[in-house]
Coordinates of N, CA and C in Angstrom, one line a residue:
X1 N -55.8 26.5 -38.2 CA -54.7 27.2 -37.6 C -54.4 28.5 -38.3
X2 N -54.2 29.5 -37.9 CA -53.5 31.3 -38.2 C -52.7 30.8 -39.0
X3 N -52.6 31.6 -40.2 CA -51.3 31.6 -41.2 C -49.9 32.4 -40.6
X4 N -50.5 33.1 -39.5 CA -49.0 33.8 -38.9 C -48.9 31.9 -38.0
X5 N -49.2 32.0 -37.3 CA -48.8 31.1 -36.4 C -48.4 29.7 -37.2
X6 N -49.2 28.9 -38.8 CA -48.5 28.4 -39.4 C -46.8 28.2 -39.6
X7 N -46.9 29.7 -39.9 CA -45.7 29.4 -40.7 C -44.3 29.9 -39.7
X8 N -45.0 30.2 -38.7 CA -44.1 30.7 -37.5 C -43.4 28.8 -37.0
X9 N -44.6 28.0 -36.7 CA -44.3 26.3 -36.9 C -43.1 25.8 -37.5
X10 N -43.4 26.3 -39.0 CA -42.9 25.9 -40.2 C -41.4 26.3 -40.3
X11 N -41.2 27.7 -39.7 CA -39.8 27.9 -39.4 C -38.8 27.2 -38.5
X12 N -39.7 26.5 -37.4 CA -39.2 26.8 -36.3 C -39.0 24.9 -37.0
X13 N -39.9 24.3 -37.4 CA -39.4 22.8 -38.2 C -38.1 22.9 -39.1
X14 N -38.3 23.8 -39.8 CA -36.8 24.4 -40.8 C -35.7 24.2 -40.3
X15 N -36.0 24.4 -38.9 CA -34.4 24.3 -38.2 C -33.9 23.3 -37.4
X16 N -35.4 22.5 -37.2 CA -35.1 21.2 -36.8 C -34.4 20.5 -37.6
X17 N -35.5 20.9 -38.4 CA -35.1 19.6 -40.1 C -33.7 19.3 -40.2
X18 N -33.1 20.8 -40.4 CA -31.7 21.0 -40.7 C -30.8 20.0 -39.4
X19 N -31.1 20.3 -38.0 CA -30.3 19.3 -37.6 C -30.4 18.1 -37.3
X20 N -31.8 17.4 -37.6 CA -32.3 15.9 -37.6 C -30.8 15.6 -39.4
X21 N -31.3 16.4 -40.2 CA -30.5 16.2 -42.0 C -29.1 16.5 -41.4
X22 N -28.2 16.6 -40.6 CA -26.8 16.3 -40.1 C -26.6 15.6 -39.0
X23 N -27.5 15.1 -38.3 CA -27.0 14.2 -37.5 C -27.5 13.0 -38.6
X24 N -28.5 12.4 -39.1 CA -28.6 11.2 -39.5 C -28.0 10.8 -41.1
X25 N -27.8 11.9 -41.4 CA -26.6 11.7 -42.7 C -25.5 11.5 -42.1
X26 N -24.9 11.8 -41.2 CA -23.8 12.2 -40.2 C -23.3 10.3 -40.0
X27 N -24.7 9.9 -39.4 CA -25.0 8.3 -39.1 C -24.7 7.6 -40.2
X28 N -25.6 7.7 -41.1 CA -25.8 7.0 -42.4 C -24.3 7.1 -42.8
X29 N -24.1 7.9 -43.2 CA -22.0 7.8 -43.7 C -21.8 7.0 -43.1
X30 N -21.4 7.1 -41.8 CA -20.6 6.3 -41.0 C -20.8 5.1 -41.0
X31 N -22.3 4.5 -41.1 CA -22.3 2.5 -41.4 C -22.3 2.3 -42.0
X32 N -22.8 3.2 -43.0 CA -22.5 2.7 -45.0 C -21.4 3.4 -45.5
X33 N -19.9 3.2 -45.1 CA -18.5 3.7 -45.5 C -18.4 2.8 -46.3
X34 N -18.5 1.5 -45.4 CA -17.4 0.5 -46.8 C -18.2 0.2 -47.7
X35 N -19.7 -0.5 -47.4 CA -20.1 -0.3 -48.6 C -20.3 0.5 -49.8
X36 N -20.4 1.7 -49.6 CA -20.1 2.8 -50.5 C -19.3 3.0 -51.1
X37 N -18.0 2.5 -50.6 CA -16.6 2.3 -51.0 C -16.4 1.7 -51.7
X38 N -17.3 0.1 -51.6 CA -17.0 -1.5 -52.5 C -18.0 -1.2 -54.1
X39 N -19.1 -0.3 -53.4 CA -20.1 0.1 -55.2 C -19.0 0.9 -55.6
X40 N -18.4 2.4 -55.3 CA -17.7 3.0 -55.9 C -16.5 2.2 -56.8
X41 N -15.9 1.5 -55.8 CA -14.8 0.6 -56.5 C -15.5 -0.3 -58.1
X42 N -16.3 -1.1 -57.5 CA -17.3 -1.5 -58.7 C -17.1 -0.9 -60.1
X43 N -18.1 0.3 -59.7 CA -18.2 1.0 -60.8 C -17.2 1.5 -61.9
X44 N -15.9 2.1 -60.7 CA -14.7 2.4 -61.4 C -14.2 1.1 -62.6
X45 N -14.2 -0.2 -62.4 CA -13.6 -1.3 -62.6 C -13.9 -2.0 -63.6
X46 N -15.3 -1.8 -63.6 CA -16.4 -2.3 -64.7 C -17.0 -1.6 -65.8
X47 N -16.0 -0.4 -65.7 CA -16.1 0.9 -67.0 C -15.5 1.6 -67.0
X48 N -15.2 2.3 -68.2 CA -14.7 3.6 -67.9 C -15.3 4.9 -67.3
X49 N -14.5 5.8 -66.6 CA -15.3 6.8 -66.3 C -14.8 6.9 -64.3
X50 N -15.6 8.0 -63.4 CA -14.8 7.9 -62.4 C -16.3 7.6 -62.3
X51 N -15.8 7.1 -60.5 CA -17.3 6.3 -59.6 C -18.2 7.4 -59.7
X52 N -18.1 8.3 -59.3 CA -18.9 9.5 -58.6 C -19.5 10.4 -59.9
X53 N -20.9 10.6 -60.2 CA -21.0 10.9 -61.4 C -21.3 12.6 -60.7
X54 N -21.2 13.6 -60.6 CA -21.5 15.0 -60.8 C -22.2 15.8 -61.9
X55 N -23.2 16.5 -61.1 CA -24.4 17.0 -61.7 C -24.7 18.3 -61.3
X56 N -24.6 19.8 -62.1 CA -25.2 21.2 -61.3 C -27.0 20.6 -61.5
X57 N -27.3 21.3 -60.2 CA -28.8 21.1 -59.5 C -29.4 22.3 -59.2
X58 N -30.4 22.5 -59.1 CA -30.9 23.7 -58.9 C -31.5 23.3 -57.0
X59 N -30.7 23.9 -56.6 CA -31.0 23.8 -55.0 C -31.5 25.1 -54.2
X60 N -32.2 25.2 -53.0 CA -32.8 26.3 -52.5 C -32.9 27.6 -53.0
X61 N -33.7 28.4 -53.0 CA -33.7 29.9 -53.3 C -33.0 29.7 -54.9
X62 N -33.3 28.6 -55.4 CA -33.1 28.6 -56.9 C -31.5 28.8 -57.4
X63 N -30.6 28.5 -55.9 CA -29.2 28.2 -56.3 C -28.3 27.0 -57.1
X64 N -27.5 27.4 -57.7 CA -26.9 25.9 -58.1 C -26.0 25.3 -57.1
X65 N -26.1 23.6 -57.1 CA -25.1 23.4 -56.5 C -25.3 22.0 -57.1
X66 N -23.6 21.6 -56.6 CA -23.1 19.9 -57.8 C -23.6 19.0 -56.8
X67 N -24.9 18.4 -57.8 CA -25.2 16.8 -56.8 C -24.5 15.7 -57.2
X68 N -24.4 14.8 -56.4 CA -23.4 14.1 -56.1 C -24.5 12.5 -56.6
X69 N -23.7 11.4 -57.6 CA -24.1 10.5 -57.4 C -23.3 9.1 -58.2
X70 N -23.8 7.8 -57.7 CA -22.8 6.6 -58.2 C -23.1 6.6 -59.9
X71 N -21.7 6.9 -60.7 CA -22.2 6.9 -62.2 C -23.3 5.7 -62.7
X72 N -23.9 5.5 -63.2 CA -24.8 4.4 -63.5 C -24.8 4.0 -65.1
X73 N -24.4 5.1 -65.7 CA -24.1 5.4 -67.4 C -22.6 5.3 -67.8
X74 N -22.8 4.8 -69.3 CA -21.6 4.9 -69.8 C -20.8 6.0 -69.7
X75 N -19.7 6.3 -70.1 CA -18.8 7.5 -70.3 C -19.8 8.8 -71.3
X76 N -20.0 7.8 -72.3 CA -20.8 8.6 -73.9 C -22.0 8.8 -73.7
X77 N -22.6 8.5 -72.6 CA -24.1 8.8 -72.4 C -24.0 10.6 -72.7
X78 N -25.2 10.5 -72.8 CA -25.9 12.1 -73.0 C -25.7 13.2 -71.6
X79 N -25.5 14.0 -71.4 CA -25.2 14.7 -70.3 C -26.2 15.6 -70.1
X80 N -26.8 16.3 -68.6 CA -28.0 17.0 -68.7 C -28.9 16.7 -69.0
X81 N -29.3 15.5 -69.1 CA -30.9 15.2 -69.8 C -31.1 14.1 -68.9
X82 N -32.4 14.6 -68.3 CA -33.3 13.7 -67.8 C -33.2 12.3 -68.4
X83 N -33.0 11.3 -67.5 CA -33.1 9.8 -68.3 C -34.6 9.5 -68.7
X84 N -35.4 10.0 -67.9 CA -36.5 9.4 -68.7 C -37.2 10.4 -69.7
X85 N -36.4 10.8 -70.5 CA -36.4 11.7 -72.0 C -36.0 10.8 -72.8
X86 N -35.0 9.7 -72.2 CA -34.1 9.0 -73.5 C -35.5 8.3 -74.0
X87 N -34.8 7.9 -75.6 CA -35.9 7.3 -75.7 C -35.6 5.8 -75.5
X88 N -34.3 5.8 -75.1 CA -33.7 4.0 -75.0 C -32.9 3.9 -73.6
X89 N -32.8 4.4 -72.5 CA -32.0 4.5 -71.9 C -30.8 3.1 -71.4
X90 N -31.2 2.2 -71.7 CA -31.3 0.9 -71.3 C -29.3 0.6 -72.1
X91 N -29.3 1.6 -73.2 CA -28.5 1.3 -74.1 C -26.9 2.3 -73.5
X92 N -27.8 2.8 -72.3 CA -26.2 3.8 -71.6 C -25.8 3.4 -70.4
X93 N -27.1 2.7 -70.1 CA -26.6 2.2 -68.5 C -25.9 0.8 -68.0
X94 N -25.1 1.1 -67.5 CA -24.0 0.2 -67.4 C -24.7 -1.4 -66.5
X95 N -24.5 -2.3 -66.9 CA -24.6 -3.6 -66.2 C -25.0 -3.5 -64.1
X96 N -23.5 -3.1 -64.0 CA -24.2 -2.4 -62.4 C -24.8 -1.2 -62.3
X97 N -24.6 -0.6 -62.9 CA -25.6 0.9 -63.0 C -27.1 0.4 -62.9
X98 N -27.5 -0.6 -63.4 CA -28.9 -1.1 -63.3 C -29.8 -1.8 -62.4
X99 N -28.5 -2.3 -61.4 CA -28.5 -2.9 -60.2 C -28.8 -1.2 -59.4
X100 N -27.9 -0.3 -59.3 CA -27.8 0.1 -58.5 C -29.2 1.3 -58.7
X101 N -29.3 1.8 -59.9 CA -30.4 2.1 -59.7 C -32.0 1.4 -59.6
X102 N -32.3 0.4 -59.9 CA -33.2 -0.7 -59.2 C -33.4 -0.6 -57.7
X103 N -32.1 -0.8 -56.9 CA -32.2 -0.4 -55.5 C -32.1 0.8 -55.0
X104 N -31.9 2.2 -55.8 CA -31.8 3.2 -56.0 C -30.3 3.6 -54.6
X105 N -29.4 2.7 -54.6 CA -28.1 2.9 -54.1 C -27.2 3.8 -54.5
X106 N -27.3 4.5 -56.0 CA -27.1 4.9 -56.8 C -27.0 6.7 -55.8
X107 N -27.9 6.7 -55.4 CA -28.4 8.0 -54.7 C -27.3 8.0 -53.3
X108 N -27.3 7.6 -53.1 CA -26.0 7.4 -51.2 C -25.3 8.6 -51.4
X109 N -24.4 8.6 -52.6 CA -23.8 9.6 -52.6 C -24.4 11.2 -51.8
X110 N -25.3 11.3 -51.9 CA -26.2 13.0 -51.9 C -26.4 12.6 -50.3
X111 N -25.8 11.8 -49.7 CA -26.0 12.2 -48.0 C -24.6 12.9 -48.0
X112 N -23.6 12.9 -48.8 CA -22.7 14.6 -48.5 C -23.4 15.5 -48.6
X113 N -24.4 15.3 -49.8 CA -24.9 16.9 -49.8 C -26.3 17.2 -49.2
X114 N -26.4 16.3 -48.4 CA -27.4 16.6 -46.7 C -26.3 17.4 -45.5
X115 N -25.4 16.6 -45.8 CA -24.1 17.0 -45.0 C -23.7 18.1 -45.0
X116 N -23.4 18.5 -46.6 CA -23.0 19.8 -46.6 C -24.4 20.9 -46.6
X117 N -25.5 20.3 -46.5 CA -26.0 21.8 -46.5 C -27.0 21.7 -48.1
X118 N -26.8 21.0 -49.0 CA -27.2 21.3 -50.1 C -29.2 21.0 -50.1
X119 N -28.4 19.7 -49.4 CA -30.0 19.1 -49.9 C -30.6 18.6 -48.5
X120 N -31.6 17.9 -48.2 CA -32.3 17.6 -47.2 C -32.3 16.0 -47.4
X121 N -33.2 15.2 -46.2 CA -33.0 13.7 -46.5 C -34.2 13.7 -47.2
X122 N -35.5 14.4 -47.0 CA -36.9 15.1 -47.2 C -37.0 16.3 -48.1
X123 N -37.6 16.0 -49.3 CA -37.8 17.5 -49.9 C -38.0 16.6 -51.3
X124 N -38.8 18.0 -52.4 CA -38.9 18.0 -53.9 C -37.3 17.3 -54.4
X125 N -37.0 16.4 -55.1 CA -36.2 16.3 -55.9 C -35.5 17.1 -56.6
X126 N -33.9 17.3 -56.4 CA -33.8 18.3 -57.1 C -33.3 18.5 -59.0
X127 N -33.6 19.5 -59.4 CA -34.2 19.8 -60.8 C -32.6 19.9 -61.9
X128 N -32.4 19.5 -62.4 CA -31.1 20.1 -63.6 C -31.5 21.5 -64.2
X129 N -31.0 22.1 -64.5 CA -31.3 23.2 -65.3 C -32.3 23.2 -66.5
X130 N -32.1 22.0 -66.9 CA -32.6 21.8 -68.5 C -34.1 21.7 -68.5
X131 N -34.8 21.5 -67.2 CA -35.6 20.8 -66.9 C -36.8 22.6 -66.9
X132 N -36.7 22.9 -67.7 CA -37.2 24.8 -67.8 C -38.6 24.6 -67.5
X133 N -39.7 23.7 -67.5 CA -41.0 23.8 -67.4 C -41.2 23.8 -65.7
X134 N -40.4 22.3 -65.8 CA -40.5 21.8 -64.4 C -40.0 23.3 -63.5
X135 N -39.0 23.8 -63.7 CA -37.9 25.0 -63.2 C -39.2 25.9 -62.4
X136 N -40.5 26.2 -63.8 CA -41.0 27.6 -63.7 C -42.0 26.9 -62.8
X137 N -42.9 26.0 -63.2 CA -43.7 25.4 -62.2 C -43.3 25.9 -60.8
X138 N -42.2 25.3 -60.1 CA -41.6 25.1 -59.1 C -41.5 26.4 -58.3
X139 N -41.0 27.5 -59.1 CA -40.6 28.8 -58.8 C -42.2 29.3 -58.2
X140 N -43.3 29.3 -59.7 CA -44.7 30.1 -59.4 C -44.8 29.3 -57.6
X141 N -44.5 28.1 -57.5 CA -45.4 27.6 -56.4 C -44.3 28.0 -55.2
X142 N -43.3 28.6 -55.3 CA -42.7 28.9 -54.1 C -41.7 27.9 -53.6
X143 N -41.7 26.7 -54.5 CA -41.0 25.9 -53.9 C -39.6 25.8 -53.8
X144 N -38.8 26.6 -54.2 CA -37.8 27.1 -53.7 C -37.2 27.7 -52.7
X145 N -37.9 27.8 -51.5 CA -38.2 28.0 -50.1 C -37.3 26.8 -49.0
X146 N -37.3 25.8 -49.5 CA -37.0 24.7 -48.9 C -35.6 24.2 -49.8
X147 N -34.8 23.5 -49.4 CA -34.0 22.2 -49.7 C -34.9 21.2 -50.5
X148 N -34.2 20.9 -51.1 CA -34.7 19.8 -52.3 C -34.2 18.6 -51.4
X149 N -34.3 17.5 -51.8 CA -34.2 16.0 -51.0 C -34.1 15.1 -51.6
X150 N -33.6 13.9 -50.7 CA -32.8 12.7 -51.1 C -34.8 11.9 -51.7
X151 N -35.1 12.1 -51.2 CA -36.8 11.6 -51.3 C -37.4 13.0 -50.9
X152 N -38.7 12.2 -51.5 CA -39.9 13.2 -51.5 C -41.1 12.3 -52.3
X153 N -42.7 13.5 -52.3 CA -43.6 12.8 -52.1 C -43.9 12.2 -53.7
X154 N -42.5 12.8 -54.6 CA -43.3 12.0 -56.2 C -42.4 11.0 -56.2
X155 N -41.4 10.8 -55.3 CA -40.6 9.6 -54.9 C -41.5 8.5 -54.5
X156 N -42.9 8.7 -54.0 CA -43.7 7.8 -53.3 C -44.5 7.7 -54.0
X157 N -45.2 8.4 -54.6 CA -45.9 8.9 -55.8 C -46.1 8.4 -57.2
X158 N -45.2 7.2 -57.4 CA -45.0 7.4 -59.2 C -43.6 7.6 -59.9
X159 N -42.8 8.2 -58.6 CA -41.3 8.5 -59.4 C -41.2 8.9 -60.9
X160 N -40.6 7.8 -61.5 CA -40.8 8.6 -62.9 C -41.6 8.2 -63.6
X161 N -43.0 7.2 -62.9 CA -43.6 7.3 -64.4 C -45.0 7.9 -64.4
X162 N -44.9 9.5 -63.4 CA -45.8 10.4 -63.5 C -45.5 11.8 -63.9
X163 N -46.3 12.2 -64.3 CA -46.1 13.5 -65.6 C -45.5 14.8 -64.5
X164 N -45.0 15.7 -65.2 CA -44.2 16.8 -64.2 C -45.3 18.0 -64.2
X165 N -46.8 18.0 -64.0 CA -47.9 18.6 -63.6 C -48.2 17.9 -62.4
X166 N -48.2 16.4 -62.1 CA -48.4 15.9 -61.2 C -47.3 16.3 -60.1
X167 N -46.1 15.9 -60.3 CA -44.9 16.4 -59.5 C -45.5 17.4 -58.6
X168 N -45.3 18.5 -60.0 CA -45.4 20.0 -59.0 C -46.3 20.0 -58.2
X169 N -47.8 19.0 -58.1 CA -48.7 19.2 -57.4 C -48.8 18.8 -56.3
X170 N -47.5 17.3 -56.7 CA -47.0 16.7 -54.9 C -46.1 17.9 -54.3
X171 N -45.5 18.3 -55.1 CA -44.1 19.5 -54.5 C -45.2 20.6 -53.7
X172 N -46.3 21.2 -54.5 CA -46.8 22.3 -53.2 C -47.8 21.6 -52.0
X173 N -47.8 20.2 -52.5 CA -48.6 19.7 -51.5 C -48.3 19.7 -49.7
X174 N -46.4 19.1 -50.4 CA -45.2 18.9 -49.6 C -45.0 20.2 -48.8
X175 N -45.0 21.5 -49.3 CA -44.6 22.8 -48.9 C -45.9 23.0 -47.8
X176 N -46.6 22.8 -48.8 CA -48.5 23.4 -47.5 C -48.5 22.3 -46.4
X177 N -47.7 21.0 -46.6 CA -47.8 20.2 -45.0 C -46.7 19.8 -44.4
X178 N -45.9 21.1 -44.5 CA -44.1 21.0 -44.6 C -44.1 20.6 -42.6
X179 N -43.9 19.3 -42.4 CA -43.9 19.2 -41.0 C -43.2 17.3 -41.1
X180 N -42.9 17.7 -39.7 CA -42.4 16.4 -39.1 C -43.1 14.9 -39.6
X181 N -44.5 14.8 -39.0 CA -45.1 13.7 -39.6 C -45.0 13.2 -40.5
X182 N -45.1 14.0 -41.3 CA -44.9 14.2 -43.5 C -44.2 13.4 -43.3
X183 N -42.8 14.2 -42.7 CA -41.2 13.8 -43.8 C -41.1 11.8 -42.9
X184 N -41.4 12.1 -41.9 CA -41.3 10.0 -41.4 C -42.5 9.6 -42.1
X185 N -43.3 9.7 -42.5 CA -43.8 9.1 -43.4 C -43.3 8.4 -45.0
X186 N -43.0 9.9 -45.4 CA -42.0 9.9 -46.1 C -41.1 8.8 -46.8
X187 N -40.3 8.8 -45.4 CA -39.3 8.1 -45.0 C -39.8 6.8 -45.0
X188 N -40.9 6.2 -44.4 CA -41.4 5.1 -44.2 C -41.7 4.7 -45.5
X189 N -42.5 5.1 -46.2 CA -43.0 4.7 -47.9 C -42.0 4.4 -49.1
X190 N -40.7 5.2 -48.5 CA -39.6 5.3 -49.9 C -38.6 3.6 -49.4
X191 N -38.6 3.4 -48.2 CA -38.3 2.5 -48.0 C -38.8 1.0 -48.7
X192 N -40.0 1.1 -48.6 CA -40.8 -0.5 -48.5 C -41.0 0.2 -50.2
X193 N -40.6 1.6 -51.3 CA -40.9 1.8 -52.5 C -39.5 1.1 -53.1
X194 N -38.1 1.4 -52.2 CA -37.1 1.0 -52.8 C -37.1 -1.2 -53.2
X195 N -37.8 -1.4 -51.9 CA -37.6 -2.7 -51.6 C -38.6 -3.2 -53.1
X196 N -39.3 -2.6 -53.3 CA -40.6 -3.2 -54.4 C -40.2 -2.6 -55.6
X197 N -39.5 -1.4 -55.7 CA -38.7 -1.3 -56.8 C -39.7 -0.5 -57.5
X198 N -41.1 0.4 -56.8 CA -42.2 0.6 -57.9 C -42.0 2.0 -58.3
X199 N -42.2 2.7 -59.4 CA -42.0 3.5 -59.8 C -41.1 4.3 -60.4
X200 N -39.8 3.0 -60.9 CA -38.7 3.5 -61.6 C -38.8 3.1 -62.9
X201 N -38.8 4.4 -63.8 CA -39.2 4.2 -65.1 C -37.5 3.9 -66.3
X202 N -37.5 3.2 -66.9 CA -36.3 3.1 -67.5 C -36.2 3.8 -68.6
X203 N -37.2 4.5 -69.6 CA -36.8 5.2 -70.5 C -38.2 6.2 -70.8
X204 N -38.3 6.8 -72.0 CA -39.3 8.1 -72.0 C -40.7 6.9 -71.7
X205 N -41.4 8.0 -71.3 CA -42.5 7.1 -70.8 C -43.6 8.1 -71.8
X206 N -44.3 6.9 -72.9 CA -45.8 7.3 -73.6 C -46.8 7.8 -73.2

């Protein structure tokens, strides 16, 4: 295929994307209210701290914006740092926090910020600031072009217990076959990934 006519595709998916990412976040709210409601409550009850944990993210065109998620850590946990940096993480995460990230439910929250615009249901993961290697990687490969996402391909890939050389290599992979098929795929794999639970690392990985 022409790289004009590519990416001419590519735009015209961009805009799809955008409104498949508010009608089905739009959905998804709406049958997971209460539940969402009963983890939040949870969490408040069973620790200190508020349900909703808030995070600046580095989102599109390398903007910041606050991702949204169920706290899963103590109050005194470490802030800004990658969990799988800790070298113990096991020692901040709260009893349901471990539930919730196991089933990665933890995440629900960031369908506001499909809602609002921030993020995609599809896309690179998005990055904390602190995260400076991963940051520059991302930038050289352009991948700041797109919305970051609730999933993506190192979501399916390994999650956290593959190296952030690998990531970036899923992330331009993601960009060079930025289309429809991809992202239901996607979608298909992180599902039957959440149910098997494979690729969630609990602390620094050797």
């Amino acid at each position: 295929m022409e790289p004009r006519r590519e990416n001419q595709e590519k735009h015209v998916y961009a805009t799809v994307k955008r409104v498949l990412d508010v009608f089905f976040s739009f959905l998804l709210l709406f049958f997971l209210a209460l539940p969402m409601l009963l983890i939040w409550f949870s969490v408040r009850i069973s620790s200190r701290g508020e349900g909703i944990f808030k995070q600046a993210r580095i989102g599109k065109n390398g903007k910041s914006f606050v991702c949204y998620k169920f706290r899963t850590m103590y109050k005194d946990a470490p802030s800004n740092t990658p969990s799988s940096d800790f070298a113990s993480v096991e020692k901040y995460v709260t009893p349901i926090g471990r539930i919730l990230r196991r089933t990665s439910l933890d995440e629900l929250p960031q369908l506001f910020n499909v809602l609002k615009g921030d993020m995609s249901l599809v896309g690179p993961r998005p990055l904390i600031f602190e995260e400076t290697e991963m940051h520059r990687m991302r930038k050289e490969a352009g991948i700041y072009s797109i919305r970051p996402g609730l999933t993506g391909l190192s979501q399916i890939n390994g999650r956290d217990s593959i190296t952030d050389e690998r990531k970036a290599e899923l992330d331009r992979a993601y960009l060079e076959a930025f289309g429809f098929i991809q992202d239901v795929k996607i979608i298909g794999k992180t599902v039957t990934g959440v149910i098997s639970g494979d690729g969630i690392a609990k602390g620094k990985q050797k």
